Amino acid sequence: MSLRRARNGILAALTAFTFTAGCSEEPDTIASQAPTLPAAPSSAAPSSATATFSPRTADVKTLATGLRVPWGVAFLPDGGALVTERDSGRIVQVGPGSSDGRLTVTEVGMIREADGNSEGGLLGIAVSPQYSQDKTVFLYYTSNKDNRIARWRLGGRPEPIVTGIPISGVHNGGRLAFGPDGFLYATTGDAATVGNSQNLKSLGGKILRMTPDGKPAPGNPFGTLVWSYGHRNVQGIAWDSGGHLWATEFGQNTWDEINRIEPGKNYGWPRVEGAAGQGQYVDPVAAWTTAEASCSGAAIAGDVLVAACLRGQRLWLVPVRADGTLRAAPVPALVGEYGRLRDAHTAPDGSVWVLTSNHDGRGGPIATDDRILAVTLAPA
């Protein structure tokens, strides 16, 4: 049996849990509550020394249309961006040129090794911090036998640097980003095998931190690629002005989470979904029901964490302080206006690029889908 057919079989077996990607083999959890949140922000509140935004979005502009399941975005030094399409395996460059009021979209590569099926395929992308010199891009994709991370140059073939990340029809993780420390971070899912998350010998259910050669970064807590563990399926990471790492995480049936990530810490899955209040597990900073969240991508705009949500069809705006705590309660935006939202990424001009995901088999696409939106938040 081919892997594609096997993964289709897995997906069919999980039909009852399509949106939450649950699994009948997953055990009952010991926690089912959301963390206590501070009060919602007031529009009359004085602004802080750092950039501050109100819960309302000031402007949404459509930058590009006609994409198919765009999954990740990474900006180039010239202001243009590279965008991956999950199912097609295409990499397109968006901008910096424009035509007829939209940014130009040009195919610049096809990753034929990427096996697009269900939640797998061509996923995350990150541009080398030294791109002007090395012209190197990093990709996360599903092959016919694993999830992997590879180096790539436009027009070339991917060069794998990390292989053996567990694979499944669901829970493949896939986000890539360079942190302020200059190292490459990757998010992985439990691949529908819950034992992966607590197993420090498995790359599944983790956040990984590595050098550009795919080796464990200096200072990693276990001397391996693992930075944090006990995750179910992280698909969004971003750093605030204080250097704290934040992550969006899909829950099973009850709570989707926003976590502040610390090295070596255990985030509880599969024993915990939501807040447990137990010292051995890190509680989420914020959590929502799966119907109003299922957040995939994350970005930091000023001092607001922007989480792009699929099933919830919204952005969650989460005001954060430089010390890594919440400044106020999260506020929803764009609820139901653009369908399923896959990724959020802060652009060089300070706006947030948001990718829709209405062609992923779970949305209701319109003629212009999928789109890239530029969202500008209103200063408080």
Short mmCIF file of C-alpha atoms in Angstrom, two decimals:
data_model
loop_
_atom_site.label_atom_id
_atom_site.label_comp_id
_atom_site.label_asym_id
_atom_site.label_seq_id
_atom_site.Cartn_x
_atom_site.Cartn_y
_atom_site.Cartn_z
CA MET A 1 0.00 0.00 0.00
CA SER A 2 1.39 3.45 -0.89
CA LEU A 3 1.89 6.04 1.83
CA ARG A 4 -0.59 8.33 0.10
CA ARG A 5 -3.32 5.66 0.23
CA ALA A 6 -2.39 4.81 3.80
CA ARG A 7 -2.69 8.41 4.85
CA ASN A 8 -6.01 8.72 3.04
CA GLY A 9 -7.17 5.74 5.10
CA ILE A 10 -6.06 7.42 8.28
CA LEU A 11 -7.90 10.58 7.33
CA ALA A 12 -11.08 8.68 6.56
CA ALA A 13 -10.93 7.04 9.96
CA LEU A 14 -10.73 10.45 11.56
CA THR A 15 -13.69 11.98 9.73
CA ALA A 16 -15.67 12.50 12.91
CA PHE A 17 -12.90 14.75 14.19
CA THR A 18 -12.16 16.65 10.98
CA PHE A 19 -11.87 20.12 12.40
CA THR A 20 -10.17 19.31 15.68
CA ALA A 21 -8.06 16.49 14.24
CA GLY A 22 -8.88 14.33 17.23
CA CYS A 23 -8.12 10.64 17.41
CA SER A 24 -9.97 7.82 19.13
CA GLU A 25 -6.67 6.53 20.49
CA GLU A 26 -6.00 9.73 22.40
CA PRO A 27 -6.55 9.32 26.15
CA ASP A 28 -8.73 11.44 28.36
CA THR A 29 -6.89 14.49 29.58
CA ILE A 30 -6.55 15.61 33.16
CA ALA A 31 -7.41 19.27 32.52
CA SER A 32 -10.26 21.01 30.75
CA GLN A 33 -10.27 24.66 31.66
CA ALA A 34 -8.99 27.92 30.25
CA PRO A 35 -6.47 30.10 32.10
CA THR A 36 -7.66 33.23 33.92
CA LEU A 37 -7.21 36.27 31.67
CA PRO A 38 -6.80 39.98 32.44
CA ALA A 39 -9.55 42.42 31.51
CA ALA A 40 -10.13 43.37 27.88
CA PRO A 41 -8.12 46.40 26.73
CA SER A 42 -9.75 49.81 26.83
CA SER A 43 -9.55 52.05 23.77
CA ALA A 44 -8.97 54.94 26.17
CA ALA A 45 -5.98 53.31 27.82
CA PRO A 46 -2.75 55.29 27.48
CA SER A 47 -0.20 53.89 25.05
CA SER A 48 3.02 52.37 26.35
CA ALA A 49 6.55 53.24 25.33
CA THR A 50 6.41 50.48 22.72
CA ALA A 51 4.05 50.35 19.76
CA THR A 52 0.52 49.65 20.99
CA PHE A 53 -2.57 48.76 19.00
CA SER A 54 -6.27 48.81 19.70
CA PRO A 55 -8.39 45.68 19.29
CA ARG A 56 -9.84 47.11 16.05
CA THR A 57 -8.15 46.64 12.72
CA ALA A 58 -7.74 49.91 10.84
CA ASP A 59 -7.33 48.58 7.34
CA VAL A 60 -7.44 45.33 5.36
CA LYS A 61 -6.08 45.32 1.82
CA THR A 62 -6.04 42.41 -0.60
CA LEU A 63 -2.51 42.03 -1.96
CA ALA A 64 -2.83 38.86 -4.06
CA THR A 65 -5.54 36.47 -5.21
CA GLY A 66 -5.90 33.12 -6.94
CA LEU A 67 -3.54 31.09 -4.75
CA ARG A 68 -4.22 27.50 -3.70
CA VAL A 69 -3.81 26.69 -0.02
CA PRO A 70 -0.93 29.08 0.73
CA TRP A 71 0.72 27.87 3.92
CA GLY A 72 3.85 29.85 4.78
CA VAL A 73 5.42 33.18 3.93
CA ALA A 74 8.93 34.57 4.33
CA PHE A 75 10.19 38.00 3.24
CA LEU A 76 13.13 38.66 0.98
CA PRO A 77 15.55 41.59 1.37
CA ASP A 78 13.93 43.40 -1.60
CA GLY A 79 10.54 43.53 0.16
CA GLY A 80 8.98 40.74 -1.85
CA ALA A 81 8.01 37.46 -0.21
CA LEU A 82 8.18 33.76 -0.91
CA VAL A 83 4.95 31.84 -0.29
CA THR A 84 4.47 28.06 -0.21
CA GLU A 85 1.37 26.27 -1.49
CA ARG A 86 0.72 23.16 0.57
CA ASP A 87 -0.96 20.90 -1.98
CA SER A 88 0.65 21.96 -5.26
CA GLY A 89 4.23 22.06 -3.98
CA ARG A 90 4.72 25.45 -5.61
CA ILE A 91 6.77 28.30 -4.23
CA VAL A 92 5.70 31.68 -5.57
CA GLN A 93 7.25 35.10 -5.18
CA VAL A 94 4.76 37.81 -4.28
CA GLY A 95 5.92 41.34 -5.06
CA PRO A 96 7.66 43.65 -4.74
CA GLY A 97 6.31 44.57 -8.18
CA SER A 98 2.62 45.20 -8.73
CA SER A 99 0.04 45.30 -11.50
CA ASP A 100 -3.59 46.40 -11.55
CA GLY A 101 -3.59 47.10 -7.84
CA ARG A 102 -2.23 43.69 -6.83
CA LEU A 103 1.27 42.44 -6.15
CA THR A 104 2.72 40.29 -8.90
CA VAL A 105 2.72 36.54 -8.26
CA THR A 106 5.42 34.50 -10.02
CA GLU A 107 6.22 30.82 -9.62
CA VAL A 108 9.89 30.45 -8.67
CA GLY A 109 10.06 26.80 -7.71
CA MET A 110 8.32 23.45 -7.42
CA ILE A 111 9.23 21.00 -4.66
CA ARG A 112 8.36 17.71 -6.31
CA GLU A 113 9.54 15.78 -3.25
CA ALA A 114 6.67 17.31 -1.25
CA ASP A 115 3.77 14.86 -0.93
CA GLY A 116 0.68 17.03 -0.77
CA ASN A 117 -2.16 15.12 0.87
CA SER A 118 -4.51 15.89 3.75
CA GLU A 119 -2.58 18.14 6.19
CA GLY A 120 0.84 17.31 4.75
CA GLY A 121 2.69 18.75 1.77
CA LEU A 122 4.85 21.84 1.31
CA LEU A 123 4.50 23.69 4.61
CA GLY A 124 6.81 26.17 6.33
CA ILE A 125 9.43 28.45 4.80
CA ALA A 126 12.15 30.68 6.25
CA VAL A 127 14.67 32.91 4.50
CA SER A 128 18.26 32.81 5.72
CA PRO A 129 19.21 35.90 7.74
CA GLN A 130 22.23 36.08 5.38
CA TYR A 131 20.14 35.68 2.23
CA SER A 132 21.87 38.55 0.45
CA GLN A 133 25.08 36.53 0.63
CA ASP A 134 24.03 32.85 0.66
CA LYS A 135 20.70 32.98 -1.29
CA THR A 136 19.43 30.16 0.94
CA VAL A 137 15.85 29.32 1.89
CA PHE A 138 14.71 26.68 4.39
CA LEU A 139 11.65 24.50 3.77
CA TYR A 140 9.56 22.10 5.85
CA TYR A 141 7.70 19.50 3.81
CA THR A 142 6.13 16.05 3.87
CA SER A 143 8.00 13.51 1.77
CA ASN A 144 6.76 10.02 0.94
CA LYS A 145 8.23 8.70 4.19
CA ASP A 146 8.64 11.52 6.72
CA ASN A 147 8.43 15.21 7.45
CA ARG A 148 11.73 16.94 6.84
CA ILE A 149 13.55 20.25 6.80
CA ALA A 150 15.73 21.17 3.82
CA ARG A 151 17.93 23.92 2.50
CA TRP A 152 16.96 25.21 -0.93
CA ARG A 153 18.03 27.76 -3.50
CA LEU A 154 15.70 29.12 -6.16
CA GLY A 155 15.72 26.80 -9.13
CA GLY A 156 17.53 24.00 -7.32
CA ARG A 157 16.65 20.80 -5.51
CA PRO A 158 16.09 20.73 -1.74
CA GLU A 159 18.96 19.48 0.41
CA PRO A 160 17.53 17.78 3.55
CA ILE A 161 19.18 18.77 6.84
CA VAL A 162 16.69 17.11 9.25
CA THR A 163 14.79 13.93 8.38
CA GLY A 164 12.74 11.42 10.34
CA ILE A 165 10.13 13.82 11.73
CA PRO A 166 7.02 11.61 12.24
CA ILE A 167 4.44 11.70 9.46
CA SER A 168 0.67 11.26 9.37
CA GLY A 169 -2.38 12.46 7.50
CA VAL A 170 -2.81 14.95 10.37
CA HIS A 171 -0.69 16.73 12.99
CA ASN A 172 2.42 17.39 10.90
CA GLY A 173 3.34 20.75 12.43
CA GLY A 174 5.43 22.55 9.85
CA ARG A 175 6.25 26.14 10.80
CA LEU A 176 9.80 27.44 10.34
CA ALA A 177 11.28 30.72 11.57
CA PHE A 178 14.63 32.18 12.53
CA GLY A 179 14.67 33.47 16.09
CA PRO A 180 16.35 36.64 17.35
CA ASP A 181 19.25 34.40 18.43
CA GLY A 182 19.95 33.56 14.77
CA PHE A 183 18.97 29.89 15.06
CA LEU A 184 16.28 28.10 13.06
CA TYR A 185 13.16 26.94 14.92
CA ALA A 186 10.70 24.33 13.64
CA THR A 187 7.37 23.10 14.97
CA THR A 188 6.33 19.47 14.73
CA GLY A 189 3.09 17.61 15.44
CA ASP A 190 2.55 14.34 17.23
CA ALA A 191 1.59 12.71 13.89
CA ALA A 192 -1.56 11.31 15.54
CA THR A 193 0.63 9.16 17.83
CA VAL A 194 0.27 10.71 21.25
CA GLY A 195 3.29 8.94 22.71
CA ASN A 196 5.56 11.02 20.48
CA SER A 197 4.93 14.22 22.41
CA GLN A 198 6.38 13.02 25.73
CA ASN A 199 9.13 10.92 24.15
CA LEU A 200 12.31 13.00 24.09
CA LYS A 201 13.81 10.57 21.56
CA SER A 202 11.07 11.40 19.05
CA LEU A 203 11.04 14.57 16.94
CA GLY A 204 7.22 14.56 17.00
CA GLY A 205 5.21 16.91 19.20
CA LYS A 206 8.11 19.29 19.75
CA ILE A 207 9.56 22.69 19.00
CA LEU A 208 13.05 22.20 17.57
CA ARG A 209 16.01 24.61 17.55
CA MET A 210 18.93 24.11 15.21
CA THR A 211 21.86 25.58 13.32
CA PRO A 212 21.52 26.23 9.56
CA ASP A 213 23.14 22.80 9.06
CA GLY A 214 20.35 21.06 10.99
CA LYS A 215 22.47 20.36 14.07
CA PRO A 216 21.33 20.96 17.67
CA ALA A 217 21.88 24.63 18.50
CA PRO A 218 24.27 25.47 21.35
CA GLY A 219 22.38 25.71 24.65
CA ASN A 220 19.56 23.33 23.73
CA PRO A 221 18.31 21.86 27.02
CA PHE A 222 18.77 18.17 26.19
CA GLY A 223 21.74 18.41 23.85
CA THR A 224 19.44 17.40 20.96
CA LEU A 225 17.26 19.33 18.53
CA VAL A 226 14.45 19.48 21.12
CA TRP A 227 13.72 22.93 22.58
CA SER A 228 10.33 22.16 24.18
CA TYR A 229 8.02 19.13 24.24
CA GLY A 230 4.56 17.89 25.19
CA HIS A 231 2.95 19.58 22.17
CA ARG A 232 0.06 18.23 20.12
CA ASN A 233 0.39 20.28 16.93
CA VAL A 234 2.10 23.67 16.94
CA GLN A 235 1.79 25.64 13.69
CA GLY A 236 2.59 29.21 14.70
CA ILE A 237 5.58 30.81 16.41
CA ALA A 238 6.66 34.43 16.92
CA TRP A 239 8.89 36.46 19.24
CA ASP A 240 7.90 39.57 21.19
CA SER A 241 10.07 42.65 21.77
CA GLY A 242 11.54 41.07 24.88
CA GLY A 243 12.68 38.01 22.95
CA HIS A 244 10.02 35.64 24.34
CA LEU A 245 8.81 32.88 22.04
CA TRP A 246 5.05 32.44 21.63
CA ALA A 247 3.27 29.53 19.96
CA THR A 248 -0.23 28.61 18.78
CA GLU A 249 -1.27 25.02 19.41
CA PHE A 250 -4.21 22.93 18.23
CA GLY A 251 -6.02 21.13 21.03
CA GLN A 252 -8.11 17.99 20.61
CA ASN A 253 -11.79 18.66 21.33
CA THR A 254 -11.87 21.32 24.03
CA TRP A 255 -9.10 23.96 24.17
CA ASP A 256 -6.81 25.50 21.57
CA GLU A 257 -3.86 27.24 23.20
CA ILE A 258 -1.46 30.16 23.13
CA ASN A 259 1.73 29.20 24.94
CA ARG A 260 4.84 31.10 25.94
CA ILE A 261 7.67 28.72 25.17
CA GLU A 262 10.58 28.16 27.51
CA PRO A 263 13.48 25.77 26.84
CA GLY A 264 13.19 22.28 28.25
CA LYS A 265 9.61 22.76 29.48
CA ASN A 266 6.80 20.22 29.13
CA TYR A 267 3.51 21.56 27.72
CA GLY A 268 1.52 18.55 28.81
CA TRP A 269 0.04 16.79 25.79
CA PRO A 270 -1.49 14.20 25.88
CA ARG A 271 -2.07 14.45 29.63
CA VAL A 272 -3.20 18.07 29.56
CA GLU A 273 -5.50 20.05 27.30
CA GLY A 274 -5.91 23.59 28.61
CA ALA A 275 -4.77 24.64 32.09
CA ALA A 276 -3.94 21.99 34.68
CA GLY A 277 -2.36 24.10 37.39
CA GLN A 278 0.24 21.39 37.98
CA GLY A 279 3.89 22.29 38.30
CA GLN A 280 5.26 19.65 35.96
CA TYR A 281 3.30 21.07 32.99
CA VAL A 282 3.28 24.62 31.62
CA ASP A 283 -0.22 26.08 31.42
CA PRO A 284 -1.26 28.07 28.34
CA VAL A 285 -1.34 31.85 28.59
CA ALA A 286 -4.64 31.94 26.68
CA ALA A 287 -7.06 29.26 25.43
CA TRP A 288 -10.28 29.14 23.44
CA THR A 289 -12.76 26.49 22.42
CA THR A 290 -11.86 24.81 19.15
CA ALA A 291 -14.90 26.33 17.40
CA GLU A 292 -13.61 29.86 17.97
CA ALA A 293 -9.93 29.22 17.38
CA SER A 294 -7.94 26.38 15.74
CA CYS A 295 -5.19 28.93 15.19
CA SER A 296 -2.37 28.07 12.80
CA GLY A 297 -0.06 31.04 12.11
CA ALA A 298 1.26 33.68 14.51
CA ALA A 299 2.93 37.08 14.20
CA ILE A 300 3.93 39.90 16.52
CA ALA A 301 2.91 43.41 15.46
CA GLY A 302 4.23 45.96 17.93
CA ASP A 303 3.14 44.49 21.24
CA VAL A 304 0.22 42.46 19.88
CA LEU A 305 0.39 38.75 19.10
CA VAL A 306 -1.74 38.11 16.01
CA ALA A 307 -3.01 34.53 15.71
CA ALA A 308 -4.62 33.41 12.43
CA CYS A 309 -7.37 30.85 12.98
CA LEU A 310 -8.83 28.23 10.67
CA ARG A 311 -12.04 26.83 12.13
CA GLY A 312 -12.60 30.03 14.09
CA GLN A 313 -12.26 32.12 10.90
CA ARG A 314 -10.78 35.09 12.73
CA LEU A 315 -7.70 36.75 14.06
CA TRP A 316 -7.12 36.71 17.78
CA LEU A 317 -5.29 39.86 18.90
CA VAL A 318 -3.37 39.14 22.09
CA PRO A 319 -1.76 42.19 23.77
CA VAL A 320 1.57 41.20 25.34
CA ARG A 321 4.19 42.97 27.42
CA ALA A 322 7.92 42.87 26.82
CA ASP A 323 8.26 40.77 29.99
CA GLY A 324 6.28 37.95 28.35
CA THR A 325 2.96 38.45 30.14
CA LEU A 326 -0.46 39.46 28.83
CA ARG A 327 -1.22 43.16 28.96
CA ALA A 328 -4.95 42.61 28.43
CA ALA A 329 -7.41 39.93 27.38
CA PRO A 330 -7.35 38.75 23.74
CA VAL A 331 -9.84 40.31 21.33
CA PRO A 332 -11.20 38.74 18.10
CA ALA A 333 -11.05 40.54 14.75
CA LEU A 334 -12.26 39.88 11.16
CA VAL A 335 -14.61 37.19 12.47
CA GLY A 336 -16.05 35.30 9.50
CA GLU A 337 -15.07 38.00 7.01
CA TYR A 338 -12.44 36.13 5.00
CA GLY A 339 -13.03 32.48 5.86
CA ARG A 340 -10.26 30.22 7.15
CA LEU A 341 -7.04 32.03 8.04
CA ARG A 342 -3.83 29.97 7.85
CA ASP A 343 -0.82 32.17 8.55
CA ALA A 344 0.14 35.60 9.84
CA HIS A 345 3.52 37.20 9.24
CA THR A 346 4.73 40.70 10.01
CA ALA A 347 5.82 42.54 6.86
CA PRO A 348 8.71 45.03 6.64
CA ASP A 349 6.22 47.93 6.59
CA GLY A 350 4.67 46.82 9.92
CA SER A 351 1.48 45.41 8.46
CA VAL A 352 0.57 41.76 8.99
CA TRP A 353 0.23 39.52 5.96
CA VAL A 354 -2.58 37.01 6.49
CA LEU A 355 -3.03 33.97 4.24
CA THR A 356 -6.49 32.50 3.69
CA SER A 357 -6.96 28.73 3.42
CA ASN A 358 -10.38 28.30 1.84
CA HIS A 359 -9.25 25.79 -0.80
CA ASP A 360 -7.98 23.29 1.79
CA GLY A 361 -11.09 21.09 1.55
CA ARG A 362 -12.69 22.50 4.69
CA GLY A 363 -13.58 26.01 3.58
CA GLY A 364 -16.01 27.70 1.20
CA PRO A 365 -13.79 29.45 -1.37
CA ILE A 366 -14.93 32.43 -3.39
CA ALA A 367 -13.67 33.34 -6.86
CA THR A 368 -10.63 35.27 -5.60
CA ASP A 369 -9.47 32.67 -3.06
CA ASP A 370 -7.03 31.97 -1.76
CA ARG A 371 -5.85 35.47 -0.89
CA ILE A 372 -3.06 37.32 0.83
CA LEU A 373 -4.33 40.16 2.99
CA ALA A 374 -2.37 43.04 4.50
CA VAL A 375 -3.85 43.90 7.90
CA THR A 376 -2.88 47.15 9.58
CA LEU A 377 -3.81 47.52 13.24
CA ALA A 378 -5.10 50.84 14.52
CA PRO A 379 -2.75 52.65 16.95
CA ALA A 380 -4.32 53.10 20.36
#
